CSV table of C-alpha atoms (C1' of nucleotides) in Angstrom, one decimal:
chain,number,residue,atom,x,y,z
A,1,MET,CA,9.5,10.5,41.7
A,2,LYS,CA,8.7,9.1,45.1
A,3,ILE,CA,9.0,5.6,46.4
A,4,TYR,CA,6.4,4.7,49.0
A,5,LYS,CA,7.6,2.8,52.0
A,6,GLY,CA,6.2,1.4,55.2
A,7,GLU,CA,2.6,2.0,56.0
A,8,LYS,CA,1.8,4.0,52.8
A,9,LYS,CA,3.2,1.2,50.7
A,10,ARG,CA,1.3,-1.4,52.6
A,11,GLN,CA,-1.9,0.5,52.1
A,12,TYR,CA,-1.5,0.6,48.3
A,13,VAL,CA,-0.6,-3.0,48.1
A,14,THR,CA,-3.6,-3.9,50.1
A,15,ASN,CA,-6.2,-1.6,48.6
A,16,HIS,CA,-5.1,-2.4,45.0
A,17,SER,CA,-4.6,-6.1,45.2
A,18,ILE,CA,-3.2,-7.7,42.1
A,19,VAL,CA,-2.6,-11.2,43.4
A,20,HIS,CA,-5.3,-12.4,41.0
A,21,LEU,CA,-3.1,-11.4,38.0
A,22,PHE,CA,-0.3,-13.9,38.9
A,23,SER,CA,-0.1,-17.5,40.0
A,24,PHE,CA,2.8,-16.9,42.3
A,25,PRO,CA,3.2,-14.6,45.3
A,26,ILE,CA,4.0,-11.3,43.8
A,27,GLU,CA,4.2,-8.9,46.6
A,28,GLU,CA,7.5,-9.5,48.2
A,29,HIS,CA,9.8,-7.3,46.0
A,30,ILE,CA,7.2,-5.0,44.7
A,31,GLU,CA,7.8,-1.2,44.8
A,32,VAL,CA,5.2,1.5,44.8
A,33,HIS,CA,6.2,4.6,42.7
A,34,GLU,CA,4.6,7.9,42.5
A,35,TYR,CA,5.2,10.3,39.5
A,36,GLU,CA,3.9,13.8,39.4
A,37,ARG,CA,2.2,15.4,36.4
A,38,ASP,CA,4.5,15.9,33.4
A,39,GLU,CA,7.2,13.7,35.0
A,40,TRP,CA,8.8,11.1,32.7
A,41,ILE,CA,8.2,7.6,34.0
A,42,ILE,CA,10.4,6.2,31.3
A,43,GLN,CA,12.7,8.3,29.2
A,44,GLU,CA,12.8,7.7,25.5
A,45,ASP,CA,15.6,5.5,24.3
A,46,ARG,CA,16.6,4.5,27.9
A,47,ARG,CA,15.5,1.0,28.9
A,48,PRO,CA,13.7,0.8,32.2
A,49,ASN,CA,14.6,-1.6,34.9
A,50,TYR,CA,11.0,-2.3,35.9
A,51,LEU,CA,7.8,-3.6,34.6
A,52,PHE,CA,5.1,-1.1,35.8
A,53,TYR,CA,1.4,-1.6,36.5
A,54,VAL,CA,-0.6,1.6,36.8
A,55,ILE,CA,-2.9,1.8,39.7
A,56,GLU,CA,-3.9,5.5,39.6
A,57,GLY,CA,-3.4,8.2,37.1
A,58,LYS,CA,-2.9,8.5,33.4
A,59,ALA,CA,0.1,8.7,31.1
A,60,LYS,CA,1.2,9.2,27.5
A,61,ILE,CA,3.5,7.3,25.2
A,62,TYR,CA,5.7,9.5,23.0
A,63,VAL,CA,8.2,8.9,20.2
A,64,THR,CA,10.5,11.5,18.7
A,65,TYR,CA,12.0,11.6,15.2
A,66,GLN,CA,15.3,12.9,14.2
A,67,ASN,CA,13.7,16.0,12.5
A,68,GLY,CA,12.1,16.9,15.8
A,69,LYS,CA,8.6,15.6,15.0
A,70,VAL,CA,6.8,14.2,18.0
A,71,SER,CA,4.1,11.6,18.0
A,72,LEU,CA,1.8,10.8,20.9
A,73,LEU,CA,1.2,7.1,20.2
A,74,ASN,CA,-1.4,6.4,22.9
A,75,PHE,CA,-2.7,7.0,26.4
A,76,ILE,CA,-2.1,4.7,29.3
A,77,ASN,CA,-4.7,4.3,32.0
A,78,ALA,CA,-5.1,2.6,35.4
A,79,ASP,CA,-4.8,-1.2,35.3
A,80,GLU,CA,-2.5,-1.2,32.3
A,81,TYR,CA,1.2,-2.2,32.0
A,82,ILE,CA,4.2,-0.1,31.1
A,83,GLY,CA,7.5,-1.5,30.2
A,84,GLU,CA,6.1,-4.8,28.9
A,85,MET,CA,7.9,-4.4,25.6
A,86,GLU,CA,11.2,-4.3,27.3
A,87,LEU,CA,10.2,-7.3,29.5
A,88,LEU,CA,9.6,-9.3,26.4
A,89,ASN,CA,12.1,-8.1,23.9
A,90,ASP,CA,15.9,-7.6,24.3
A,91,VAL,CA,15.9,-5.5,21.2
A,92,TYR,CA,13.4,-2.6,21.3
A,93,TYR,CA,13.5,1.1,20.9
A,94,THR,CA,12.1,2.4,24.2
A,95,LYS,CA,9.3,5.0,23.9
A,96,GLY,CA,9.0,7.8,26.3
A,97,ILE,CA,6.3,7.6,29.0
A,98,GLN,CA,5.1,10.8,30.6
A,99,ALA,CA,2.6,11.1,33.4
A,100,SER,CA,-0.3,13.4,32.5
A,101,THR,CA,-1.7,13.4,36.0
A,102,LYS,CA,-0.2,12.3,39.3
A,103,THR,CA,0.4,8.6,38.6
A,104,ILE,CA,1.0,5.7,41.0
A,105,CYS,CA,2.4,2.4,39.8
A,106,PHE,CA,3.5,-0.9,41.1
A,107,ALA,CA,7.0,-1.5,39.9
A,108,PHE,CA,8.4,-5.0,39.5
A,109,PRO,CA,12.2,-5.0,39.1
A,110,PHE,CA,13.1,-7.0,36.0
A,111,HIS,CA,15.9,-8.9,37.7
A,112,ARG,CA,13.7,-10.3,40.3
A,113,TYR,CA,10.6,-11.0,38.4
A,114,ARG,CA,11.4,-11.5,34.7
A,115,ASP,CA,12.0,-15.2,34.7
A,116,ARG,CA,9.0,-16.0,36.9
A,117,LEU,CA,6.7,-13.8,34.9
A,118,LEU,CA,7.7,-15.4,31.6
A,119,GLU,CA,6.8,-18.8,33.0
A,120,ASP,CA,3.4,-17.7,34.5
A,121,ALA,CA,0.5,-18.7,32.2
A,122,LYS,CA,-2.0,-16.6,34.1
A,123,PHE,CA,0.1,-13.4,33.8
A,124,LEU,CA,1.0,-14.2,30.2
A,125,ARG,CA,-2.6,-14.8,29.2
A,126,GLU,CA,-3.7,-11.4,30.4
A,127,LEU,CA,-0.6,-9.7,29.0
A,128,THR,CA,-1.3,-11.3,25.6
A,129,LYS,CA,-4.9,-10.0,25.6
A,130,PHE,CA,-3.6,-6.6,26.6
A,131,LEU,CA,-1.2,-6.6,23.7
A,132,SER,CA,-3.7,-7.9,21.3
A,133,VAL,CA,-6.0,-5.0,22.1
A,134,LYS,CA,-3.1,-2.6,21.8
A,135,ALA,CA,-2.2,-4.0,18.4
A,136,THR,CA,-5.8,-3.9,17.2
A,137,ASN,CA,-6.2,-0.3,18.3
A,138,MET,CA,-3.0,0.8,16.7
A,139,ALA,CA,-4.0,-0.9,13.4
A,140,ALA,CA,-7.4,0.8,13.5
A,141,LYS,CA,-5.8,4.2,14.2
A,142,TYR,CA,-3.4,3.6,11.4
A,143,SER,CA,-5.9,2.7,8.8
A,144,GLN,CA,-8.3,5.4,9.8
A,145,SER,CA,-5.7,8.1,9.8
A,146,LEU,CA,-4.9,7.3,6.2
A,147,ALA,CA,-8.4,6.7,5.0
A,148,PHE,CA,-10.2,9.7,6.5
A,149,PRO,CA,-9.6,13.4,7.0
A,150,LEU,CA,-9.2,15.0,10.4
A,151,GLU,CA,-12.8,16.0,10.5
A,152,ASN,CA,-13.9,12.4,11.1
A,153,ARG,CA,-11.2,11.4,13.5
A,154,LEU,CA,-11.5,14.6,15.5
A,155,ALA,CA,-15.3,14.1,15.9
A,156,ASP,CA,-14.6,10.7,17.2
A,157,PHE,CA,-12.0,12.0,19.6
A,158,ILE,CA,-14.2,14.8,20.9
A,159,LEU,CA,-17.1,12.4,21.6
A,160,GLN,CA,-14.7,10.0,23.4
A,161,THR,CA,-13.1,12.6,25.6
A,162,ALA,CA,-15.9,15.1,26.2
A,163,ASP,CA,-16.7,15.6,29.9
A,164,ARG,CA,-20.5,16.0,30.3
A,165,GLY,CA,-20.9,17.6,26.9
A,166,VAL,CA,-17.8,19.8,27.0
A,167,TYR,CA,-14.6,19.1,25.2
A,168,LYS,CA,-11.6,20.3,27.2
A,169,GLU,CA,-8.5,18.7,25.8
A,170,LYS,CA,-5.3,20.7,25.2
A,171,HIS,CA,-4.7,21.4,21.6
A,172,VAL,CA,-1.0,20.9,21.8
A,173,THR,CA,-1.5,17.4,23.1
A,174,VAL,CA,-4.3,16.5,20.6
A,175,CYS,CA,-2.4,17.5,17.5
A,176,ASP,CA,0.5,15.2,18.5
A,177,TYR,CA,-2.1,12.5,19.1
A,178,LEU,CA,-4.0,12.9,15.9
A,179,GLY,CA,-0.9,13.5,13.9
A,180,VAL,CA,-1.8,16.9,12.4
A,181,SER,CA,-0.4,20.3,12.8
A,182,TYR,CA,-1.6,22.7,15.5
A,183,ARG,CA,-2.8,25.0,12.8
A,184,HIS,CA,-4.9,22.5,11.1
A,185,LEU,CA,-6.5,21.2,14.3
A,186,LEU,CA,-7.6,24.8,15.1
A,187,HIS,CA,-8.9,25.2,11.6
A,188,VAL,CA,-11.2,22.1,11.8
A,189,LEU,CA,-12.4,23.1,15.3
A,190,THR,CA,-13.3,26.5,13.9
A,191,GLN,CA,-15.2,24.8,11.1
A,192,PHE,CA,-17.1,22.8,13.7
A,193,CYS,CA,-18.0,26.0,15.5
A,194,GLU,CA,-19.1,27.7,12.2
A,195,LYS,CA,-21.4,24.7,11.5
A,196,ASN,CA,-22.6,25.0,15.1
A,197,TYR,CA,-21.6,21.5,16.0
A,198,LEU,CA,-19.6,23.1,18.8
A,199,GLU,CA,-19.7,26.4,20.7
A,200,LYS,CA,-16.6,27.9,22.2
A,201,GLU,CA,-16.8,28.5,26.0
A,202,GLY,CA,-13.6,30.3,27.0
A,203,ARG,CA,-11.0,27.7,26.5
A,204,ASN,CA,-13.4,24.8,26.1
A,205,TYR,CA,-16.0,23.7,23.5
A,206,ARG,CA,-19.5,22.7,24.3
A,207,ILE,CA,-21.1,20.1,22.1
A,208,LYS,CA,-24.2,21.6,20.4
A,209,GLN,CA,-25.0,19.0,17.8
A,210,TYR,CA,-24.1,15.6,19.1
A,211,ASP,CA,-25.8,13.9,16.1
A,212,SER,CA,-23.8,15.8,13.5
A,213,LEU,CA,-20.6,14.8,15.2
A,214,TYR,CA,-21.7,11.3,15.7
A,215,SER,CA,-22.5,10.9,12.0
A,216,LEU,CA,-19.0,12.0,11.2
A,217,THR,CA,-17.7,9.1,13.2
A,218,GLU,CA,-19.8,6.5,11.6
A,219,VAL,CA,-17.7,6.3,8.4
A,220,LEU,CA,-14.9,5.1,10.6
A,221,LYS,CA,-16.7,1.9,11.3
A,222,ASN,CA,-16.0,-1.3,9.3
A,223,LYS,CA,-18.3,-2.6,6.7
B,1,MET,CA,-8.9,-24.7,-0.1
B,2,LYS,CA,-7.6,-28.2,0.3
B,3,ILE,CA,-7.1,-30.2,3.4
B,4,TYR,CA,-4.2,-32.5,3.3
B,5,LYS,CA,-4.7,-36.1,4.5
B,6,GLY,CA,-2.7,-39.2,5.0
B,7,GLU,CA,0.9,-39.3,3.7
B,8,LYS,CA,0.9,-35.7,2.5
B,9,LYS,CA,-0.3,-34.5,5.9
B,10,ARG,CA,2.2,-36.6,7.8
B,11,GLN,CA,5.0,-35.2,5.6
B,12,TYR,CA,4.2,-31.6,6.5
B,13,VAL,CA,3.7,-32.4,10.2
B,14,THR,CA,7.1,-34.1,10.2
B,15,ASN,CA,9.1,-31.6,8.0
B,16,HIS,CA,7.8,-28.5,9.7
B,17,SER,CA,7.8,-29.7,13.3
B,18,ILE,CA,6.3,-27.2,15.8
B,19,VAL,CA,6.4,-29.4,18.9
B,20,HIS,CA,9.0,-26.9,20.3
B,21,LEU,CA,6.3,-24.2,20.4
B,22,PHE,CA,4.1,-26.0,22.8
B,23,SER,CA,4.5,-27.8,26.1
B,24,PHE,CA,1.8,-30.4,25.3
B,25,PRO,CA,1.4,-32.9,22.4
B,26,ILE,CA,0.0,-30.7,19.7
B,27,GLU,CA,-0.2,-33.0,16.7
B,28,GLU,CA,-3.2,-35.2,17.3
B,29,HIS,CA,-6.0,-32.9,16.0
B,30,ILE,CA,-4.0,-30.7,13.8
B,31,GLU,CA,-5.1,-30.1,10.2
B,32,VAL,CA,-3.0,-29.0,7.3
B,33,HIS,CA,-4.7,-26.5,4.9
B,34,GLU,CA,-3.6,-25.3,1.5
B,35,TYR,CA,-4.9,-22.0,0.1
B,36,GLU,CA,-4.2,-20.9,-3.4
B,37,ARG,CA,-3.2,-17.4,-4.5
B,38,ASP,CA,-5.8,-14.8,-3.9
B,39,GLU,CA,-8.0,-17.2,-1.9
B,40,TRP,CA,-9.4,-15.8,1.4
B,41,ILE,CA,-8.1,-17.8,4.4
B,42,ILE,CA,-10.4,-15.8,6.7
B,43,GLN,CA,-13.3,-13.6,5.4
B,44,GLU,CA,-13.7,-10.2,6.9
B,45,ASP,CA,-16.3,-10.0,9.7
B,46,ARG,CA,-16.6,-13.8,9.8
B,47,ARG,CA,-15.0,-15.4,12.9
B,48,PRO,CA,-12.7,-18.3,12.0
B,49,ASN,CA,-12.9,-21.6,13.7
B,50,TYR,CA,-9.2,-22.2,13.7
B,51,LEU,CA,-5.9,-20.8,14.9
B,52,PHE,CA,-3.6,-21.0,12.0
B,53,TYR,CA,0.2,-21.2,11.9
B,54,VAL,CA,1.7,-20.4,8.5
B,55,ILE,CA,4.3,-22.9,7.3
B,56,GLU,CA,4.7,-21.8,3.6
B,57,GLY,CA,3.5,-18.8,1.7
B,58,LYS,CA,2.5,-15.2,2.3
B,59,ALA,CA,-0.8,-13.5,3.1
B,60,LYS,CA,-2.3,-10.0,3.6
B,61,ILE,CA,-4.5,-8.6,6.3
B,62,TYR,CA,-7.3,-6.4,4.9
B,63,VAL,CA,-10.0,-4.2,6.5
B,64,THR,CA,-12.8,-2.5,4.6
B,65,TYR,CA,-14.7,0.6,5.6
B,66,GLN,CA,-18.3,1.4,4.9
B,67,ASN,CA,-17.4,3.9,2.2
B,68,GLY,CA,-15.5,1.2,0.3
B,69,LYS,CA,-12.0,2.3,1.3
B,70,VAL,CA,-9.7,-0.7,1.8
B,71,SER,CA,-6.6,-0.8,3.9
B,72,LEU,CA,-3.9,-3.4,3.7
B,73,LEU,CA,-2.8,-3.5,7.3
B,74,ASN,CA,0.1,-5.9,7.1
B,75,PHE,CA,1.7,-8.9,5.5
B,76,ILE,CA,1.9,-12.3,7.1
B,77,ASN,CA,4.8,-14.6,6.5
B,78,ALA,CA,5.8,-18.1,7.3
B,79,ASP,CA,6.1,-19.0,11.0
B,80,GLU,CA,3.4,-16.5,12.0
B,81,TYR,CA,0.0,-16.9,13.5
B,82,ILE,CA,-3.4,-16.1,12.0
B,83,GLY,CA,-6.6,-16.0,14.0
B,84,GLU,CA,-4.8,-15.3,17.3
B,85,MET,CA,-7.0,-12.3,17.9
B,86,GLU,CA,-10.1,-14.5,17.9
B,87,LEU,CA,-8.4,-17.0,20.0
B,88,LEU,CA,-7.9,-14.4,22.7
B,89,ASN,CA,-10.9,-12.1,22.4
B,90,ASP,CA,-14.5,-12.9,22.3
B,91,VAL,CA,-15.3,-9.5,21.0
B,92,TYR,CA,-13.2,-8.6,17.9
B,93,TYR,CA,-13.9,-7.4,14.4
B,94,THR,CA,-12.4,-10.1,12.2
B,95,LYS,CA,-10.1,-8.8,9.5
B,96,GLY,CA,-9.9,-10.4,6.1
B,97,ILE,CA,-6.9,-12.6,5.4
B,98,GLN,CA,-6.0,-13.3,1.8
B,99,ALA,CA,-3.2,-15.5,0.5
B,100,SER,CA,-0.9,-13.7,-1.8
B,101,THR,CA,0.9,-16.9,-2.8
B,102,LYS,CA,0.0,-20.5,-2.4
B,103,THR,CA,-0.1,-20.8,1.4
B,104,ILE,CA,0.0,-23.8,3.6
B,105,CYS,CA,-0.9,-23.6,7.3
B,106,PHE,CA,-1.4,-25.8,10.3
B,107,ALA,CA,-4.9,-25.3,11.5
B,108,PHE,CA,-5.8,-25.8,15.2
B,109,PRO,CA,-9.6,-26.1,15.8
B,110,PHE,CA,-10.5,-23.7,18.6
B,111,HIS,CA,-12.8,-26.1,20.3
B,112,ARG,CA,-10.1,-28.7,20.7
B,113,TYR,CA,-7.2,-26.4,21.5
B,114,ARG,CA,-8.3,-23.2,23.0
B,115,ASP,CA,-8.4,-24.1,26.6
B,116,ARG,CA,-5.0,-25.9,26.5
B,117,LEU,CA,-3.3,-23.2,24.6
B,118,LEU,CA,-4.5,-20.5,27.0
B,119,GLU,CA,-2.9,-22.5,29.8
B,120,ASP,CA,0.4,-23.1,28.1
B,121,ALA,CA,3.1,-20.7,29.2
B,122,LYS,CA,5.5,-21.7,26.4
B,123,PHE,CA,2.9,-21.0,23.7
B,124,LEU,CA,1.7,-17.8,25.4
B,125,ARG,CA,5.2,-16.5,25.8
B,126,GLU,CA,5.9,-16.8,22.1
B,127,LEU,CA,2.5,-15.4,21.2
B,128,THR,CA,3.0,-12.5,23.5
B,129,LYS,CA,6.3,-11.7,21.8
B,130,PHE,CA,4.7,-12.0,18.4
B,131,LEU,CA,2.0,-9.6,19.4
B,132,SER,CA,4.4,-7.1,21.0
B,133,VAL,CA,6.3,-7.0,17.7
B,134,LYS,CA,3.0,-6.6,15.8
B,135,ALA,CA,1.9,-3.7,18.1
B,136,THR,CA,5.3,-2.0,17.9
B,137,ASN,CA,5.3,-2.2,14.1
B,138,MET,CA,1.8,-0.9,13.8
B,139,ALA,CA,2.7,2.0,16.1
B,140,ALA,CA,5.7,2.8,14.0
B,141,LYS,CA,3.8,2.7,10.8
B,142,TYR,CA,1.1,4.9,12.3
B,143,SER,CA,3.3,7.6,13.5
B,144,GLN,CA,5.5,7.5,10.4
B,145,SER,CA,2.5,7.8,8.1
B,146,LEU,CA,1.4,10.9,9.9
B,147,ALA,CA,4.8,12.5,10.3
B,148,PHE,CA,6.3,11.9,6.8
B,149,PRO,CA,5.2,12.2,3.2
B,150,LEU,CA,4.9,9.3,0.9
B,151,GLU,CA,8.4,10.0,-0.5
B,152,ASN,CA,10.0,8.8,2.7
B,153,ARG,CA,7.8,5.8,3.3
B,154,LEU,CA,7.9,4.6,-0.2
B,155,ALA,CA,11.7,4.8,-0.3
B,156,ASP,CA,11.7,2.5,2.8
B,157,PHE,CA,9.2,0.1,1.2
B,158,ILE,CA,11.2,-0.1,-2.0
B,159,LEU,CA,14.4,-0.9,-0.2
B,160,GLN,CA,12.7,-3.5,1.9
B,161,THR,CA,11.0,-5.3,-0.9
B,162,ALA,CA,13.4,-4.9,-3.8
B,163,ASP,CA,14.6,-8.2,-5.3
B,164,ARG,CA,18.3,-7.9,-6.3
B,165,GLY,CA,18.1,-4.2,-7.0
B,166,VAL,CA,14.7,-4.4,-8.7
B,167,TYR,CA,11.4,-3.2,-7.3
B,168,LYS,CA,8.5,-5.3,-8.6
B,169,GLU,CA,5.5,-4.8,-6.3
B,170,LYS,CA,2.1,-4.4,-7.7
B,171,HIS,CA,0.9,-0.8,-7.5
B,172,VAL,CA,-2.6,-1.7,-6.6
B,173,THR,CA,-1.4,-3.6,-3.5
B,174,VAL,CA,1.2,-1.0,-2.5
B,175,CYS,CA,-1.2,1.9,-2.5
B,176,ASP,CA,-3.6,0.1,-0.1
B,177,TYR,CA,-0.6,-0.8,2.1
B,178,LEU,CA,0.9,2.7,2.2
B,179,GLY,CA,-2.6,4.3,2.4
B,180,VAL,CA,-2.3,6.6,-0.5
B,181,SER,CA,-4.2,6.8,-3.8
B,182,TYR,CA,-3.0,4.9,-6.8
B,183,ARG,CA,-2.6,8.2,-8.6
B,184,HIS,CA,-0.3,9.6,-6.0
B,185,LEU,CA,1.8,6.5,-5.7
B,186,LEU,CA,2.5,6.7,-9.5
B,187,HIS,CA,3.2,10.3,-9.1
B,188,VAL,CA,6.0,9.8,-6.6
B,189,LEU,CA,7.4,6.8,-8.5
B,190,THR,CA,7.7,9.1,-11.5
B,191,GLN,CA,9.5,11.7,-9.4
B,192,PHE,CA,12.0,9.0,-8.3
B,193,CYS,CA,12.6,8.2,-12.0
B,194,GLU,CA,13.0,11.9,-12.9
B,195,LYS,CA,15.6,12.3,-10.2
B,196,ASN,CA,17.2,9.1,-11.5
B,197,TYR,CA,16.8,7.2,-8.2
B,198,LEU,CA,15.0,4.5,-10.2
B,199,GLU,CA,14.8,3.5,-13.8
B,200,LYS,CA,11.7,1.9,-15.3
B,201,GLU,CA,12.3,-1.5,-16.8
B,202,GLY,CA,9.0,-2.6,-18.3
B,203,ARG,CA,6.7,-3.1,-15.4
B,204,ASN,CA,9.5,-3.0,-12.8
B,205,TYR,CA,11.9,-0.4,-11.5
B,206,ARG,CA,15.6,-0.8,-11.1
B,207,ILE,CA,17.3,1.0,-8.3
B,208,LYS,CA,19.9,3.4,-9.7
B,209,GLN,CA,20.8,5.5,-6.6
B,210,TYR,CA,20.6,3.3,-3.5
B,211,ASP,CA,22.1,6.1,-1.4
B,212,SER,CA,19.5,8.7,-2.3
B,213,LEU,CA,16.7,6.3,-1.4
B,214,TYR,CA,18.5,5.3,1.7
B,215,SER,CA,18.9,8.9,2.9
B,216,LEU,CA,15.1,9.4,2.4
B,217,THR,CA,14.5,6.5,4.9
B,218,GLU,CA,16.8,7.9,7.5
B,219,VAL,CA,14.4,10.5,8.7
B,220,LEU,CA,12.0,7.7,9.7
B,221,LYS,CA,14.4,6.6,12.4
B,222,ASN,CA,14.0,7.7,16.0
B,223,LYS,CA,16.1,10.3,17.7
C,1,DC,C1',-8.3,-17.7,-28.7
C,2,DT,C1',-11.4,-14.3,-27.0
C,3,DC,C1',-13.4,-11.3,-24.1
C,4,DA,C1',-14.1,-9.3,-19.7
C,5,DA,C1',-11.9,-7.8,-15.7
C,6,DA,C1',-7.9,-6.1,-13.5
C,7,DA,C1',-3.9,-3.4,-13.6
C,8,DT,C1',-1.3,0.3,-15.5
C,9,DA,C1',-0.9,5.0,-17.0
C,10,DT,C1',-1.6,10.1,-17.3
C,11,DG,C1',-3.9,14.7,-17.1
C,12,DA,C1',-6.3,18.4,-14.6
C,13,DG,C1',-8.5,20.5,-11.0
C,14,DA,C1',-9.9,20.3,-6.0
C,15,DT,C1',-8.9,20.0,-1.1
C,16,DA,C1',-6.7,18.5,3.1
C,17,DT,C1',-2.9,19.6,5.4
C,18,DC,C1',1.6,22.0,6.3
C,19,DT,C1',4.9,25.7,7.1
C,20,DC,C1',6.0,30.0,8.7
C,21,DA,C1',5.1,34.4,10.7
C,22,DT,C1',3.3,36.9,14.3
C,23,DA,C1',0.2,38.3,18.5
C,24,DT,C1',-2.1,37.4,22.6
C,25,DT,C1',-3.0,35.0,26.8
C,26,DA,C1',-2.0,31.6,30.5
C,27,DT,C1',1.2,29.2,33.4
C,28,DT,C1',5.3,28.5,36.1
C,29,DA,C1',9.7,29.1,38.3
C,30,DA,C1',12.6,32.3,40.6
D,1,DT,C1',5.6,40.0,41.4
D,2,DT,C1',8.1,39.4,37.4
D,3,DA,C1',9.9,37.4,33.6
D,4,DA,C1',10.3,33.5,30.9
D,5,DT,C1',8.0,29.7,28.8
D,6,DA,C1',4.1,27.3,27.1
D,7,DA,C1',-0.3,27.5,25.0
D,8,DT,C1',-3.7,29.7,22.3
D,9,DA,C1',-5.0,32.1,18.2
D,10,DT,C1',-5.1,33.7,13.2
D,11,DG,C1',-3.5,34.8,8.4
D,12,DA,C1',-1.4,33.6,4.0
D,13,DG,C1',0.9,31.0,0.9
D,14,DA,C1',2.9,26.3,-0.3
D,15,DT,C1',2.5,21.4,-1.1
D,16,DA,C1',1.0,16.7,-0.5
D,17,DT,C1',-2.5,14.1,-1.6
D,18,DC,C1',-7.2,13.1,-3.6
D,19,DT,C1',-10.9,12.6,-7.0
D,20,DC,C1',-12.5,11.9,-11.3
D,21,DA,C1',-12.0,11.1,-16.2
D,22,DT,C1',-10.2,8.4,-19.6
D,23,DA,C1',-7.0,5.3,-22.4
D,24,DT,C1',-4.0,1.4,-22.8
D,25,DT,C1',-2.1,-2.9,-21.5
D,26,DT,C1',-2.1,-7.3,-19.1
D,27,DT,C1',-4.2,-11.2,-17.1
D,28,DG,C1',-7.3,-15.0,-16.4
D,29,DA,C1',-11.5,-17.8,-17.2
D,30,DG,C1',-14.1,-20.2,-20.4
DNA sequence: CTCAAAATATGAGATATCTCATATTATTAA
DNA sequence: TTAATAATATGAGATATCTCATATTTTGAG
């Protein structure tokens, strides 16, 4: 982890202005942190001292169970908060946050900002919306995961993450995210290839029948 | 649905004061609604015109898929909001809300309250906390449902809902909530009886081995 | 009270998904 | 470069869960 100072810091604060998110001057005690790929921004079960706002990069939220099972709860992208649960709740089991690319965040030390943030309607309004979307998405994922087999959820995930017609995600990550075993994920991918929905290209998969995959995702929609 | 007027209304507004939740006078245009058991407070896919605050009773949040599958996302209890997603988000698929007992709510018409609520830090702060808990709980349910078999989740649910050592929930509700088939729920309940964790008493189940059930729930905890 | 609808109950076969074992290939740190 | 580690890959058997069929009991509306 690096903390930017001086000119580099000033540059980020200027080029990624967030003054519109708050109704008080926010910049004085702000820090700019850089995390490298695979670095832990927050360690599981260890409360952070900052509220973070991601300005570049991508991260993952992980939770671990006593039996060693790991769940990738969600991805975090630019312009999203990290540590907001700890800002709001004194009692909270802190999830692990791992950078999946180089990630740069603004970091607001709780002790300097907490009280003012919790009084700021502009900030709270946006945070409330952010959390409402988060809760809605988790609810959708939950019910879909119980109501439909991997085939449907994987088709959805492939279409969402494919890069110009090619699916490139790492299997080890995806099986934690979709909550299935590595073995089963590979099994269903193989089925997609056998049906010619996908074609394997080295380590990646090229989408051959977009429509077939799309129709698998349609059952996920609400009535 | 009944709308209380006059003395009955005044009584509820007085006895369940919520002035502490807002920093502006809230009571002028408030309505008091009563819903009977099984009545729909909000119909799925139909945006409500009110933000509700439950003062008595209990309700369920449902979502339906195109193939007819139904998911019971969560329960709503007294002192919780309903319709907050629609208050915050213009684009949102409205879930169905059904009263599971007689339920009485304060109803705030959006057109009168929306703007003021979204400016009120006191209200927003509490709503943000409420949503953060909601998001956290959904995330926990999601990952648990994928990481553990019904046995563990059902043990947890039984201990949470048992009434003085007796489990009395309706199977049809529980299987929608835990996301398993009716058949499988009964199957696992039968196993619990065979192992003597539970004993059937007519339509209910008496807990015989609290410790065995409790140890099934322990794996659900985080590392 | 009566009847239809809802809820409970159980069996049997199908399938989605898991666990474990084992090999090969890619990536990373020393 | 080398060796350790992580990721990919595949087979085979186990099990958690589903679907469908069918019967009985309970509940609620008229």
